Amino acid sequence: MSIRYSQDFKDSLVKLHQEGRSLKSLAEESGPSQDSIAIWVKQATPVMIRGQSKTLKDVKQLEKCLTILEEENEILSRIA
């Protein structure tokens, strides 16, 4: 069974890791696996894209919006 953790919980573990706590200690104290916490840290780590700082989560959300807009554009171009 997969356990769902709230975004606030994930964010708090990411912050603790960024402040120097090890993945191992966070996993032992809080429950999620080291791998899960490492994924959350990676998703929250900003990258520079065209001079703007974006997280992996931001990029995935933008890609989803782009896909929807491309589909809508395709539908509209068929109508015109």
PDB file of C-alpha atoms in Angstrom:
ATOM      1  CA  MET A   1       0.000   0.000   0.000  1.00  0.00           C
ATOM      2  CA  SER A   2       1.296   3.421  -0.952  1.00  0.00           C
ATOM      3  CA  ILE A   3       1.175   6.181   1.653  1.00  0.00           C
ATOM      4  CA  ARG A   4       0.332   9.700   0.457  1.00  0.00           C
ATOM      5  CA  TYR A   5       2.144  12.521   2.222  1.00  0.00           C
ATOM      6  CA  SER A   6       0.903  16.106   2.241  1.00  0.00           C
ATOM      7  CA  GLN A   7       2.818  18.737   0.299  1.00  0.00           C
ATOM      8  CA  ASP A   8       3.520  20.599   3.564  1.00  0.00           C
ATOM      9  CA  PHE A   9       5.103  17.456   5.030  1.00  0.00           C
ATOM     10  CA  LYS A  10       7.237  16.942   1.918  1.00  0.00           C
ATOM     11  CA  ASP A  11       8.262  20.606   1.898  1.00  0.00           C
ATOM     12  CA  SER A  12       9.295  20.446   5.564  1.00  0.00           C
ATOM     13  CA  LEU A  13      11.543  17.421   4.908  1.00  0.00           C
ATOM     14  CA  VAL A  14      13.064  19.118   1.849  1.00  0.00           C
ATOM     15  CA  LYS A  15      13.792  22.211   3.944  1.00  0.00           C
ATOM     16  CA  LEU A  16      15.407  20.137   6.689  1.00  0.00           C
ATOM     17  CA  HIS A  17      17.582  18.401   4.081  1.00  0.00           C
ATOM     18  CA  GLN A  18      18.569  21.746   2.562  1.00  0.00           C
ATOM     19  CA  GLU A  19      19.551  22.879   6.070  1.00  0.00           C
ATOM     20  CA  GLY A  20      21.980  19.967   6.325  1.00  0.00           C
ATOM     21  CA  ARG A  21      20.051  16.958   7.592  1.00  0.00           C
ATOM     22  CA  SER A  22      20.912  13.655   5.922  1.00  0.00           C
ATOM     23  CA  LEU A  23      18.374  11.685   3.916  1.00  0.00           C
ATOM     24  CA  LYS A  24      19.022   8.715   6.192  1.00  0.00           C
ATOM     25  CA  SER A  25      18.219  10.594   9.416  1.00  0.00           C
ATOM     26  CA  LEU A  26      15.102  12.154   7.906  1.00  0.00           C
ATOM     27  CA  ALA A  27      13.859   8.770   6.688  1.00  0.00           C
ATOM     28  CA  GLU A  28      14.484   7.124  10.059  1.00  0.00           C
ATOM     29  CA  GLU A  29      12.669   9.856  11.986  1.00  0.00           C
ATOM     30  CA  SER A  30       9.757  10.629   9.684  1.00  0.00           C
ATOM     31  CA  GLY A  31       8.775   7.428   7.854  1.00  0.00           C
ATOM     32  CA  PRO A  32       9.249   7.941   4.099  1.00  0.00           C
ATOM     33  CA  SER A  33      12.130   6.139   2.403  1.00  0.00           C
ATOM     34  CA  GLN A  34      15.396   7.875   1.590  1.00  0.00           C
ATOM     35  CA  ASP A  35      14.542   7.443  -2.095  1.00  0.00           C
ATOM     36  CA  SER A  36      11.204   9.231  -1.681  1.00  0.00           C
ATOM     37  CA  ILE A  37      12.795  12.136   0.147  1.00  0.00           C
ATOM     38  CA  ALA A  38      15.553  12.340  -2.486  1.00  0.00           C
ATOM     39  CA  ILE A  39      12.890  12.592  -5.203  1.00  0.00           C
ATOM     40  CA  TRP A  40      11.131  15.391  -3.320  1.00  0.00           C
ATOM     41  CA  VAL A  41      14.444  17.226  -2.904  1.00  0.00           C
ATOM     42  CA  LYS A  42      15.161  16.873  -6.627  1.00  0.00           C
ATOM     43  CA  GLN A  43      11.692  18.140  -7.536  1.00  0.00           C
ATOM     44  CA  ALA A  44      12.159  21.179  -5.288  1.00  0.00           C
ATOM     45  CA  THR A  45      15.664  22.046  -6.504  1.00  0.00           C
ATOM     46  CA  PRO A  46      15.460  25.101  -8.763  1.00  0.00           C
ATOM     47  CA  VAL A  47      17.038  25.212 -12.216  1.00  0.00           C
ATOM     48  CA  MET A  48      17.596  28.270 -14.389  1.00  0.00           C
ATOM     49  CA  ILE A  49      15.529  28.375 -17.565  1.00  0.00           C
ATOM     50  CA  ARG A  50      15.890  31.475 -19.724  1.00  0.00           C
ATOM     51  CA  GLY A  51      17.039  33.466 -16.725  1.00  0.00           C
ATOM     52  CA  GLN A  52      14.188  32.335 -14.498  1.00  0.00           C
ATOM     53  CA  SER A  53      14.409  29.947 -11.573  1.00  0.00           C
ATOM     54  CA  LYS A  54      12.006  27.009 -11.945  1.00  0.00           C
ATOM     55  CA  THR A  55      11.584  23.744 -10.054  1.00  0.00           C
ATOM     56  CA  LEU A  56      10.976  20.406 -11.737  1.00  0.00           C
ATOM     57  CA  LYS A  57       7.405  20.610 -10.474  1.00  0.00           C
ATOM     58  CA  ASP A  58       6.996  24.024 -12.160  1.00  0.00           C
ATOM     59  CA  VAL A  59       8.378  22.675 -15.433  1.00  0.00           C
ATOM     60  CA  LYS A  60       6.055  19.654 -15.392  1.00  0.00           C
ATOM     61  CA  GLN A  61       3.066  21.923 -14.733  1.00  0.00           C
ATOM     62  CA  LEU A  62       4.102  24.209 -17.613  1.00  0.00           C
ATOM     63  CA  GLU A  63       4.517  21.212 -19.929  1.00  0.00           C
ATOM     64  CA  LYS A  64       1.017  20.015 -19.026  1.00  0.00           C
ATOM     65  CA  CYS A  65      -0.416  23.473 -19.799  1.00  0.00           C
ATOM     66  CA  LEU A  66       1.503  23.568 -23.086  1.00  0.00           C
ATOM     67  CA  THR A  67       0.080  20.195 -24.123  1.00  0.00           C
ATOM     68  CA  ILE A  68      -3.451  21.383 -23.426  1.00  0.00           C
ATOM     69  CA  LEU A  69      -2.891  24.621 -25.368  1.00  0.00           C
ATOM     70  CA  GLU A  70      -1.401  22.724 -28.313  1.00  0.00           C
ATOM     71  CA  GLU A  71      -4.439  20.424 -28.397  1.00  0.00           C
ATOM     72  CA  GLU A  72      -6.807  23.398 -28.253  1.00  0.00           C
ATOM     73  CA  ASN A  73      -4.859  25.146 -31.023  1.00  0.00           C
ATOM     74  CA  GLU A  74      -5.050  22.031 -33.196  1.00  0.00           C
ATOM     75  CA  ILE A  75      -8.842  21.876 -32.712  1.00  0.00           C
ATOM     76  CA  LEU A  76      -9.222  25.573 -33.543  1.00  0.00           C
ATOM     77  CA  SER A  77      -7.058  25.271 -36.658  1.00  0.00           C
ATOM     78  CA  ARG A  78      -9.291  22.469 -37.943  1.00  0.00           C
ATOM     79  CA  ILE A  79     -12.366  24.657 -37.492  1.00  0.00           C
ATOM     80  CA  ALA A  80     -10.878  27.687 -39.287  1.00  0.00           C
TER      81      ALA A  80
END
